[in-house]
XYZ file of C-alpha atoms in Angstrom:
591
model
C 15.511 20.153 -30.082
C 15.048 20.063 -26.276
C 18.547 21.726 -25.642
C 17.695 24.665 -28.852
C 14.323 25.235 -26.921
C 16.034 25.767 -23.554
C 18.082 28.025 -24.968
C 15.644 30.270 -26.005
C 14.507 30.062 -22.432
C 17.664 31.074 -20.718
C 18.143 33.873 -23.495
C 15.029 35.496 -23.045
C 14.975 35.074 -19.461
C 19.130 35.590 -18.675
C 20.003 37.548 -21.708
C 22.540 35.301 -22.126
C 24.607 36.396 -25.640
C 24.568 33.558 -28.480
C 28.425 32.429 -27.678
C 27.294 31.737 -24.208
C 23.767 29.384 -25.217
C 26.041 26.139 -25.081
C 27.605 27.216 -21.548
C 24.220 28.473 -20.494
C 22.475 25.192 -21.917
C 24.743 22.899 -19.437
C 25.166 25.379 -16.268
C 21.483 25.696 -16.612
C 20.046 23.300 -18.488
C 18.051 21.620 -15.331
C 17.527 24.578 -13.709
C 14.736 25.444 -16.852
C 10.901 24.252 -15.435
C 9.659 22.035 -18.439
C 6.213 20.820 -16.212
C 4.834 17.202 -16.943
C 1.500 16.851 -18.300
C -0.718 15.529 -15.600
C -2.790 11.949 -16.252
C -6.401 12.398 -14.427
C -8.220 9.050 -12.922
C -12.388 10.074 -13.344
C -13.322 8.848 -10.047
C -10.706 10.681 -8.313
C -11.160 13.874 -9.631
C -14.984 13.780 -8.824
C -13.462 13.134 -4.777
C -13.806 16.356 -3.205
C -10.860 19.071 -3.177
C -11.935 19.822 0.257
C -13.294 16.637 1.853
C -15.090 17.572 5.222
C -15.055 17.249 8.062
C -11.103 17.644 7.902
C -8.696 16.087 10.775
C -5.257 13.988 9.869
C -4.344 11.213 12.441
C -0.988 11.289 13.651
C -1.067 7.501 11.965
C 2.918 7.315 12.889
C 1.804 7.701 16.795
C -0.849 5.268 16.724
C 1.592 3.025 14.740
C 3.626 2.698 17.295
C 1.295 2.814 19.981
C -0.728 -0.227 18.684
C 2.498 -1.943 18.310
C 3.075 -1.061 21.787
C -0.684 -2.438 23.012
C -1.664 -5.717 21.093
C 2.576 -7.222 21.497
C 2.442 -6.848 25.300
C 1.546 -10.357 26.871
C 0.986 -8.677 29.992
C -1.971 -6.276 28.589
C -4.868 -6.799 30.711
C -8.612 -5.762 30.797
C -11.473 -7.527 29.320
C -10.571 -9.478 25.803
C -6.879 -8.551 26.209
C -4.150 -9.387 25.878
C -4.347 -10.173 22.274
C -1.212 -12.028 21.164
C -0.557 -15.554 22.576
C 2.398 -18.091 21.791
C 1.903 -20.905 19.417
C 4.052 -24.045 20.263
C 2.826 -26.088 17.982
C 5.991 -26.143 15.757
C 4.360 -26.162 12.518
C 6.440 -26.308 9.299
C 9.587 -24.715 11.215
C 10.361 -26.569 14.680
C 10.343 -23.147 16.179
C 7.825 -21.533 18.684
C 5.565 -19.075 16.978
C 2.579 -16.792 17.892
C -0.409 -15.661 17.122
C -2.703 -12.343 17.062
C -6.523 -11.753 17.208
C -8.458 -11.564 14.151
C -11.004 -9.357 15.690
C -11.664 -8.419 19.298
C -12.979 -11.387 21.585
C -12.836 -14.022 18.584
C -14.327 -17.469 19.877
C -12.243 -19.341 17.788
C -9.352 -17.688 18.683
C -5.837 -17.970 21.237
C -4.601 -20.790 23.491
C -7.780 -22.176 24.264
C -9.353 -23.086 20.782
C -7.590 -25.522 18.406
C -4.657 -25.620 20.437
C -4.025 -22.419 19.867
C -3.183 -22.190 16.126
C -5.785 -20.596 14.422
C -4.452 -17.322 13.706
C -3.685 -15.376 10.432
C -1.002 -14.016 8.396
C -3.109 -10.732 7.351
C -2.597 -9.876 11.086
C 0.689 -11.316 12.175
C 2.506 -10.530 8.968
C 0.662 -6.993 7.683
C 1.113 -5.919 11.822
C 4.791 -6.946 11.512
C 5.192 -4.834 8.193
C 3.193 -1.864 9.858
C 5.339 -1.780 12.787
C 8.445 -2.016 11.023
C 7.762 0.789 8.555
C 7.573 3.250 11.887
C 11.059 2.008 13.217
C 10.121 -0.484 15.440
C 12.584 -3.381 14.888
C 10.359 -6.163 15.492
C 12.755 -8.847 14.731
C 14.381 -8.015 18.530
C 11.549 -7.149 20.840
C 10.937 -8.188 24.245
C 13.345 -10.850 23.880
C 11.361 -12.290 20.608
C 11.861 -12.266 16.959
C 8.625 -11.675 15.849
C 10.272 -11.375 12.029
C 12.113 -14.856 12.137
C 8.692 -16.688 13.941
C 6.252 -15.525 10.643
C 8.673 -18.518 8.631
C 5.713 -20.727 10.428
C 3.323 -19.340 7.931
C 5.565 -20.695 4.809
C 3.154 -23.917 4.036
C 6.289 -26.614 3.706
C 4.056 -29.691 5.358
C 1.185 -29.024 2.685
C 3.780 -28.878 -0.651
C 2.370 -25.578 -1.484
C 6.220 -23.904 -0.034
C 4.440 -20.727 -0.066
C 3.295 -18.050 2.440
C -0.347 -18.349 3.777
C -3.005 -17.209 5.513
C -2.506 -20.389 8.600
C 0.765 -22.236 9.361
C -1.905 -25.484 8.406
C -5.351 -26.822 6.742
C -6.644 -27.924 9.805
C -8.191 -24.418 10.452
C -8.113 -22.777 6.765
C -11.623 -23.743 7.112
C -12.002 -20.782 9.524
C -10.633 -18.230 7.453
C -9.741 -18.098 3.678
C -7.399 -19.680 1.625
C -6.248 -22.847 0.606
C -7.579 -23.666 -2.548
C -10.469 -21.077 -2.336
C -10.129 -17.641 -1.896
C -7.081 -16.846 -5.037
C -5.856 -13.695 -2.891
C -5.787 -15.111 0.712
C -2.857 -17.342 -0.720
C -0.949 -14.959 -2.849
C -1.286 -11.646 -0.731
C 0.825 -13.259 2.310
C 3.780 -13.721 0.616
C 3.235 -10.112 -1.004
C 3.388 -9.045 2.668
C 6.324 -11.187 3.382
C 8.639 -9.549 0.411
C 8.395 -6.414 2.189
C 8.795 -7.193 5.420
C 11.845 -9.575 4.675
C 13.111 -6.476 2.597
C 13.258 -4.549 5.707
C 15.093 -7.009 7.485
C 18.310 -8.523 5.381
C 20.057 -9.861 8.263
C 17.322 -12.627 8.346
C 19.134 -14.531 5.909
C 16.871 -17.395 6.619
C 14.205 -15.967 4.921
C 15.944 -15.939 1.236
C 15.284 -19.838 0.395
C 11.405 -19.207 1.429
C 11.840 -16.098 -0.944
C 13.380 -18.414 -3.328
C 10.882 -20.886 -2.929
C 7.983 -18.073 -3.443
C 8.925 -16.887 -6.355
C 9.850 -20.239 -7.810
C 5.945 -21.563 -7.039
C 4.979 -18.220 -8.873
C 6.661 -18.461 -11.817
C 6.238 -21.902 -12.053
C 2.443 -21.339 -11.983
C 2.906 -18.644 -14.338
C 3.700 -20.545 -16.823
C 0.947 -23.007 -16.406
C -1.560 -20.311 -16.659
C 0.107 -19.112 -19.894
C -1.620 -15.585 -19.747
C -4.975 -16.944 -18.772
C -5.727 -16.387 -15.071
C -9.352 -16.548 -15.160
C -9.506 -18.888 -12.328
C -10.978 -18.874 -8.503
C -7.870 -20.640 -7.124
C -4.517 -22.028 -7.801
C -2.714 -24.765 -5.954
C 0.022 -24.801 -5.849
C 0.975 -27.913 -4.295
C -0.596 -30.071 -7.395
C -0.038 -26.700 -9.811
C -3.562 -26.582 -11.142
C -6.235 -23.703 -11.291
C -9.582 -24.038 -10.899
C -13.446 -22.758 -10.178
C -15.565 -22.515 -7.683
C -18.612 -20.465 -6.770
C -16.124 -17.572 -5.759
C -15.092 -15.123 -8.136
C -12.219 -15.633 -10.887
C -9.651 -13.350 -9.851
C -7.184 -12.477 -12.643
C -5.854 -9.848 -10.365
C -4.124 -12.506 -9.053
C -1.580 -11.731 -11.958
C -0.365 -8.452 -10.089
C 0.223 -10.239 -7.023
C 2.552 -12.689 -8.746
C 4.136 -9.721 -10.511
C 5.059 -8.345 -7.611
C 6.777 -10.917 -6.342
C 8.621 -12.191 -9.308
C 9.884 -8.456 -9.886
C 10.943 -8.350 -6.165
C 12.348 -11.637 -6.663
C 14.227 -10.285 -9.837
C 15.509 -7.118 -7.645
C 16.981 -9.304 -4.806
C 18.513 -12.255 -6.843
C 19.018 -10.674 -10.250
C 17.903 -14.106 -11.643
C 16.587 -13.320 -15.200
C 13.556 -15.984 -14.878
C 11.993 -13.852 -12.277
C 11.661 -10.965 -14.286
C 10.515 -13.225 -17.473
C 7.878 -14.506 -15.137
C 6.769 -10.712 -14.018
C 6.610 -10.080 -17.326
C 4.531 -12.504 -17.987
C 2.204 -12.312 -14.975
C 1.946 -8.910 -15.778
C 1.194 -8.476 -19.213
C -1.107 -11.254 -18.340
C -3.410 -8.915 -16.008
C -2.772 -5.909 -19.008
C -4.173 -7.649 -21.651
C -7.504 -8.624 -19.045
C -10.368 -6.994 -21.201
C -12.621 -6.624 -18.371
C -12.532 -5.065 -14.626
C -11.625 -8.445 -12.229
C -10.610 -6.135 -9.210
C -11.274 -8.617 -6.249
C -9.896 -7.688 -2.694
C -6.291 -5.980 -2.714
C -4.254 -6.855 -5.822
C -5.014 -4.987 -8.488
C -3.359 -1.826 -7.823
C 0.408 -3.431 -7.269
C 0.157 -4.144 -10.382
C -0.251 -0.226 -11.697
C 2.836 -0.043 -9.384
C 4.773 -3.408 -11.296
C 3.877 -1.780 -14.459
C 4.909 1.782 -13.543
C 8.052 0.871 -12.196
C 8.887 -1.524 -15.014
C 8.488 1.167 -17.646
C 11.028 3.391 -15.482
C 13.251 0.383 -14.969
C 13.242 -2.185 -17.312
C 12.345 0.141 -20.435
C 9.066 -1.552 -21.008
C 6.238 0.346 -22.446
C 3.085 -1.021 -20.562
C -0.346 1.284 -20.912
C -1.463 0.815 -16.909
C -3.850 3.647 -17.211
C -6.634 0.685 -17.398
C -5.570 -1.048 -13.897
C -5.612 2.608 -12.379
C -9.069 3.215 -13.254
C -10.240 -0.648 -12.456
C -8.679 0.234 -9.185
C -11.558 2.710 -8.553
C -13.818 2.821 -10.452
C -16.303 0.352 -8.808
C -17.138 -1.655 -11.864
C -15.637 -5.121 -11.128
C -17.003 -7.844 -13.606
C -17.542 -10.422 -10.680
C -17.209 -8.797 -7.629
C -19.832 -6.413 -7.687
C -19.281 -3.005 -7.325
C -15.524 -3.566 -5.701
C -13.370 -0.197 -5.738
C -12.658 3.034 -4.309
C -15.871 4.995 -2.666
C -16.711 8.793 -4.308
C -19.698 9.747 -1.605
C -20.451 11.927 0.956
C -23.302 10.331 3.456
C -24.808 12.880 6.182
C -22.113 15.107 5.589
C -19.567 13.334 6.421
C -17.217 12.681 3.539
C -15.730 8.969 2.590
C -14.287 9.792 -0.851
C -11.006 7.436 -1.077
C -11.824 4.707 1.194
C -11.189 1.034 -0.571
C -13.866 -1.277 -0.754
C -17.255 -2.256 -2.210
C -19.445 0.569 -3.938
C -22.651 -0.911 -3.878
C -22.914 -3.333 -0.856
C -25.566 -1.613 1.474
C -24.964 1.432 -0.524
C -20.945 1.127 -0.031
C -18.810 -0.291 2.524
C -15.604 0.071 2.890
C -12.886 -1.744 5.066
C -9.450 -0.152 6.519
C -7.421 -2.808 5.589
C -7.768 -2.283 2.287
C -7.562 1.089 2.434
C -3.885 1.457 4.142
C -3.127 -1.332 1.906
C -3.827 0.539 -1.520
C -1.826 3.442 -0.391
C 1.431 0.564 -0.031
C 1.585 0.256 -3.771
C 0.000 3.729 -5.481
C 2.285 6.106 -3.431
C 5.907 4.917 -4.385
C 3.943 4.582 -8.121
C 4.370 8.142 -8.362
C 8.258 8.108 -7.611
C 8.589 6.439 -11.536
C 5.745 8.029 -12.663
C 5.247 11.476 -11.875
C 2.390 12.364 -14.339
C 0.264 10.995 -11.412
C 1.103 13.248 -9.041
C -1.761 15.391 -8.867
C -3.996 12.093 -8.923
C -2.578 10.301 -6.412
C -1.865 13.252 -3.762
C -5.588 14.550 -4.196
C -6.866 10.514 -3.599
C -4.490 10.214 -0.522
C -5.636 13.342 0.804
C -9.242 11.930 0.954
C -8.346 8.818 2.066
C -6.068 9.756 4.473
C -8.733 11.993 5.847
C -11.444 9.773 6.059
C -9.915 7.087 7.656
C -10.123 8.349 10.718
C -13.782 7.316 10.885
C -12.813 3.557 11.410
C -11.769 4.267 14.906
C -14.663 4.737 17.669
C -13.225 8.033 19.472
C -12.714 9.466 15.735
C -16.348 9.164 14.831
C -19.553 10.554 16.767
C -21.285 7.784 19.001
C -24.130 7.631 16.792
C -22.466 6.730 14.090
C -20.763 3.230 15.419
C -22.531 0.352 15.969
C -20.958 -0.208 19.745
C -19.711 2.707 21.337
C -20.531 1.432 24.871
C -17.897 -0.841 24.067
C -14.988 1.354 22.519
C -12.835 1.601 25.746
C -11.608 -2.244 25.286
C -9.861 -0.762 21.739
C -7.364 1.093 24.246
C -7.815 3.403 21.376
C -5.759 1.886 19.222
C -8.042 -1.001 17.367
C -10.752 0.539 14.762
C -13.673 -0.723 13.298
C -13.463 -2.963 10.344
C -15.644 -0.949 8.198
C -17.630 2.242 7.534
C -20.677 1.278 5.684
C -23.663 3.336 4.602
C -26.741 0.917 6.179
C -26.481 -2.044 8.768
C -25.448 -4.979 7.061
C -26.987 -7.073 9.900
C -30.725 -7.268 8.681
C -31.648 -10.664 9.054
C -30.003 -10.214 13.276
C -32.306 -6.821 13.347
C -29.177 -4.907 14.368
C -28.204 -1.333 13.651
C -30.995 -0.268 11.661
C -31.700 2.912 12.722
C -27.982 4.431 12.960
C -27.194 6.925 9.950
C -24.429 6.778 7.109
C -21.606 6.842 8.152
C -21.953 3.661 10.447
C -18.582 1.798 12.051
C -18.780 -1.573 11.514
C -17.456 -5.109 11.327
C -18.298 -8.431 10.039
C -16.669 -10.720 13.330
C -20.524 -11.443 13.953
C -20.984 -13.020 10.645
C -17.983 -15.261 11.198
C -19.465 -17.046 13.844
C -22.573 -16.519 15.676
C -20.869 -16.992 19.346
C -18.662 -13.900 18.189
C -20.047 -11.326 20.839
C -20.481 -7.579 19.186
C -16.933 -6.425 20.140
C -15.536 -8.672 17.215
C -16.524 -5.616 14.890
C -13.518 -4.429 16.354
C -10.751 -5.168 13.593
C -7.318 -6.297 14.882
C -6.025 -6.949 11.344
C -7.145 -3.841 9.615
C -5.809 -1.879 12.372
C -2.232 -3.168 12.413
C -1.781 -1.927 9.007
C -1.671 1.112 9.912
C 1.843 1.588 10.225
C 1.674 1.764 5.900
C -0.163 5.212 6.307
C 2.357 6.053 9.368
C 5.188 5.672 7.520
C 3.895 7.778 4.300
C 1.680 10.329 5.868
C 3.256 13.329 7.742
C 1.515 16.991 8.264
C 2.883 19.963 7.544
C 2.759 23.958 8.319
C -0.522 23.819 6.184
C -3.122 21.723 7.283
C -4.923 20.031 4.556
C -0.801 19.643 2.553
C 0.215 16.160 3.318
C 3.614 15.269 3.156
C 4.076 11.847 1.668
C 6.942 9.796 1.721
C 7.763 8.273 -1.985
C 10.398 5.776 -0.490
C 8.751 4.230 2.423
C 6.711 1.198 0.682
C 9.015 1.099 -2.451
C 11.047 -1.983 -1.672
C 13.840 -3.581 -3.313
C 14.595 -0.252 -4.862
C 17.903 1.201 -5.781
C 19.297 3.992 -4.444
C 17.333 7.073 -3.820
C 17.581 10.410 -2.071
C 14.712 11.736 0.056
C 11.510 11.814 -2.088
C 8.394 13.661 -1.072
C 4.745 14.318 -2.968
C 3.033 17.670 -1.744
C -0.078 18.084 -3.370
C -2.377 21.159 -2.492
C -5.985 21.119 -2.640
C -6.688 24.501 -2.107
C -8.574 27.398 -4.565
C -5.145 29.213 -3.868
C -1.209 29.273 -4.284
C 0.151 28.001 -0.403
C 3.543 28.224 0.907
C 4.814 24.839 2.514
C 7.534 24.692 4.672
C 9.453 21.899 5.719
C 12.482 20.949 6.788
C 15.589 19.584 4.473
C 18.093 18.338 6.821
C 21.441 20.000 8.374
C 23.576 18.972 5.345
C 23.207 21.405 2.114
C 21.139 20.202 -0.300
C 19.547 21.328 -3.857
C 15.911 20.354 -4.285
C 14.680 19.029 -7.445
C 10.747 19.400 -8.228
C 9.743 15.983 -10.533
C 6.651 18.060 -11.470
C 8.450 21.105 -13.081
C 11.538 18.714 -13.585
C 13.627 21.552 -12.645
C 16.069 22.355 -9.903
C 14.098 25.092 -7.607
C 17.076 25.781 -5.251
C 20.108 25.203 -4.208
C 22.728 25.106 -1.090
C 19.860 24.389 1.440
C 19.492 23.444 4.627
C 17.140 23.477 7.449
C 14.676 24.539 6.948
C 13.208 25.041 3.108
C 9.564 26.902 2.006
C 8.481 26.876 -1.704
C 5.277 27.460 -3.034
C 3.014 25.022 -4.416
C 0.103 26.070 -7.363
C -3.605 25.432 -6.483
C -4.599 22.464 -7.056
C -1.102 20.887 -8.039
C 1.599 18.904 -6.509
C 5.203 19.238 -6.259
C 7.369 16.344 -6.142
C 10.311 17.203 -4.146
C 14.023 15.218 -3.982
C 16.892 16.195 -1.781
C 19.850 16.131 -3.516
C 23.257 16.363 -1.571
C 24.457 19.678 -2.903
C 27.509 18.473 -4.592
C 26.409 15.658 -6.946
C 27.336 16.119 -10.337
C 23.503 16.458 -12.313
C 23.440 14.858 -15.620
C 21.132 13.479 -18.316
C 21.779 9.786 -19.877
C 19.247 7.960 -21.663
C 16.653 10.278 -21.021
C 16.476 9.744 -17.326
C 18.388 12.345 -14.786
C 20.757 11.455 -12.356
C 22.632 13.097 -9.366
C 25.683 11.354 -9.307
C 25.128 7.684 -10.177
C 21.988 7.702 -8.253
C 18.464 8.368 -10.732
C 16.258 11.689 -9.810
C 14.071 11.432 -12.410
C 12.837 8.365 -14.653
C 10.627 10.841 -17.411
C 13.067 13.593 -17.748
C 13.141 13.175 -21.591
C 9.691 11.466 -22.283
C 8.059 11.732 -25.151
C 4.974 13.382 -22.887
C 7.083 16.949 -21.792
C 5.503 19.933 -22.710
C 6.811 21.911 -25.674
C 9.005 25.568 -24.239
């Protein structure tokens, strides 16, 4: 039917004679646009088209400049420098280091528990950031920051896992260990990726081994039923407490197994994604907790393209942000404009103080929901019109981004070196009982450091961890020739993928057609749109312009120019080398 249909097509538009249709159908067969129905999220099509005011960060440049700032021992100035070394040999008899939490942290460097409170959400997501901008960070300034995180794998405690502190003695101080689910699953979440960037670090594979044997293992104890507040995994038993069950625990363990799966090809690990997975899928209600939930719209997405699974995600998408989280009140993805300033797309809690979000988790959401698209184009439009306001109002984290009155601390911003943010934007002081900030307007940059500990002075709003993520947005974003058209890189946060050419989502927000131009390369290329699922030219190079509809997205690959095209088992390929994962779905539109 599909090849009789585009036949019609090239006859009417090539006046091609009927002895030719079969030549025509295979010279031009992908050459015919056959567009992809487009899925919607609610919440994100209520964000603005137009979010104001406008401005992109160059996120790459601050990437590497924050890199450049908080690894330099020799920093100096008030509450700097803000790495230290950790001898305390813990787990691996190897030196290691540690990073600030926030600015000016009490409890924090050489001086305070002998140095070795410190956690993986900054050493390991600043790590990851860095090295998705090109920094190699496992040879820099004589250290190898990438072969030191192995402190964080939890071998004295039986748990052989990645977590938040090399030790107990200071969990205490942070999260984790047997009380906060996520603080002990998203580490080694982190620590696929990064190890994934760096396969010459061969002595990372038995951790990864031992990771995703602890997950599966605890897998299959839970049995499908992760309604739990914690899992240890040293005695393999879940439990309560007074924090909230989170079942989104499931998509962190999914993510791992199918990682697992992709670098060892052992079967278990994809039985136990499988299982993790369908476990979060068949949740009933919203469990969205801190960061989790939307890897597993990514597991499931790229299952379906991969595996040949069927999985409905459209549920974990929406729980993702729609701000109706059974047990974590009001966690998701803000749809508000406060003062005029708009904060549609930044990750966080909906209702706290009227909505506060944190930066962290908002470069960490794009990690997962970006590359989502690559096997999944019918999100396209959904995903580039989220990113767009997100990307956008992320800027107003960082204290020369956002107006003095609208940060709680300005006097102080100069000690960020102007590469540390806030750790959130919220819409009224969270400090009531202290008295502070009350009269400051929505949007107000924030942080919690003062509700850590009461000796934290004010400059601990000032997020070191959130901050080093940034390198996730630096390695996706990039501007182009049209201001408010993002280019975002598909391939940047997939890891463990196959092969892949050059993948890029374009979405334009604008009432009109726009012409984006970009550029392809020296080597000739043909360009393949995912959204029309047609070839739109061919023998390129340079530089390349095409037009993109209003309000619609292309989804552009570079294809060498001479790969042979061809469709097998409904998927496209160039070559050997899959272009398309929905070429033949059930979901095409009708010619």
């Amino acid at each position: 039917m599909k090849i009789f249909n585009r036949c019609i097509v090239l006859l009417l538009t090539l006046s091609l004679g009927l002895d030719s249709c079969e030549k025509a159908s295979k010279e031009h067969l992908f050459d015919v646009p056959d567009p992809i129905d487009q899925l919607g999220v609610q919440r994100i099509d209520s964000m603005p088209n137009l979010p104001k005011p406008f401005k992109i960060l160059e996120f790459n440049s601050l990437a590497k400049d924050y890199d450049k700032k908080v690894y330099d021992e020799n920093q100096t100035g008030e509450y700097w420098p803000l790495v230290w070394m950790d001898n305390s040999r813990k787990n691996f008899d190897q030196e290691t280091y540690g990073i600030y939490t926030a600015m000016g942290d009490v409890r924090q460097g050489k001086e305070h528990y002998d140095g070795i409170f410190h956690e993986s959400l900054a050493s390991i997501g600043s790590v990851l950031g860095a090295s998705l901008v090109g920094i190699d960070k496992s040879n820099q300034n004589d250290y190898n920051y990438v072969g030191m995180l192995k402190n964080y794998y939890n071998s004295e405690t039986n748990w052989n896992i990645m977590m938040n502190n090399t030790g107990p003695e200071v969990a205490q101080l942070g999260g984790g260990y047997a009380r906060d689910w996520w603080y002990d699953v998203y580490p080694n979440v982190m620590f696929f990726a990064v190890a994934d960037l760096y396969p010459q670090e061969t002595e990372n594979d038995p951790i990864l081994r031992s990771v995703a044997d602890k997950f599966y293992a605890a897998d299959s104890v839970l049995n499908g039923n992760y309604d739990y507040s914690f899992f240890d995994y040293a005695t393999m038993r879940p439990n309560k407490t007074w924090i909230c069950t989170q079942q989104d625990a499931a998509a962190g363990h999914a993510y791992v197994l199918y990682s697992a799966y992709q670098k060892f090809k052992d079967p278990k690990y994809l039985k136990g994604a499988k299982s993790s997975l369908e476990a979060l899928l068949n949740q009933k209600e919203n469990y969205f907790y801190e960061i989790l939930m939307p890897f597993g719209a990514y597991v499931s997405a790229r299952m379906n393209a991969e595996q040949g699974t069927d999985y409905d995600y459209s549920e974990v998408l929406d729980w993702t942000f729609d701000g109706n989280s059974t047990c974590r009140e009001g966690w998701g993805v803000l749809v508000d404009n406060w003062n005029g300033y708009d904060v549609s797309g930044l990750v966080g809690s909906t209702k706290h103080n009227g909505g506060f979000a944190f930066l962290m988790n908002t470069y960490d959401t794009m990690w997962p929901l970006v590359p989502m698209v690559r096997y999944d184009q019918r999100y396209a439009n959904t995903i580039g019109k989220w990113m767009l306001n997100a990307a956008n109002a992320s800027r107003l984290f960082y204290p020369y981004e956002i107006p003095d009155d609208h940060q709680t601390i300005p006097e102080e911003k100069e000690h960020t070196k102007g590469v540390i943010a806030y750790e959130g934007l919220i819409k009224s002081s969270h400090y009531e009982e202290e008295g502070l900030y009350l009269d400051l307007e929505a949007p107000i940059a924030i942080g919690d450091g003062m509700k850590w500990n009461k000796a934290n002075p004010k400059v601990s709003q000032f997020s070191v961890y959130g901050s080093g993520h940034v390198g996730i947005a630096g390695a996706i974003i990039a501007k182009t020739n049209v201001e408010n058209i993002l280019q975002l890189d598909l391939l940047a946060t997939d890891f463990y993928r196959d092969q892949a050419y050059p993948s890029y989502l374009y979405y334009n927000p604008n009432p009109e057609i726009m012409e984006v131009t970009i550029s392809v390369g020296s080597k000739e290329v043909k360009i393949y749109d995912a959204v029309k699922r047609a070839f739109i030219a061919k023998n390129v190079k340079d530089s390349f312009s095409f037009n993109v509809d209003k309000e619609n997205s292309s989804l552009l690959i570079l294809v060498p120019q001479n790969t042979v095209i061809t469709e097998k088992n409904g998927k496209l390929y160039a070559d050997d080398t899959i272009i398309d994962y929905r070429y033949s779905s059930s979901d095409k539109k009708s010619q």
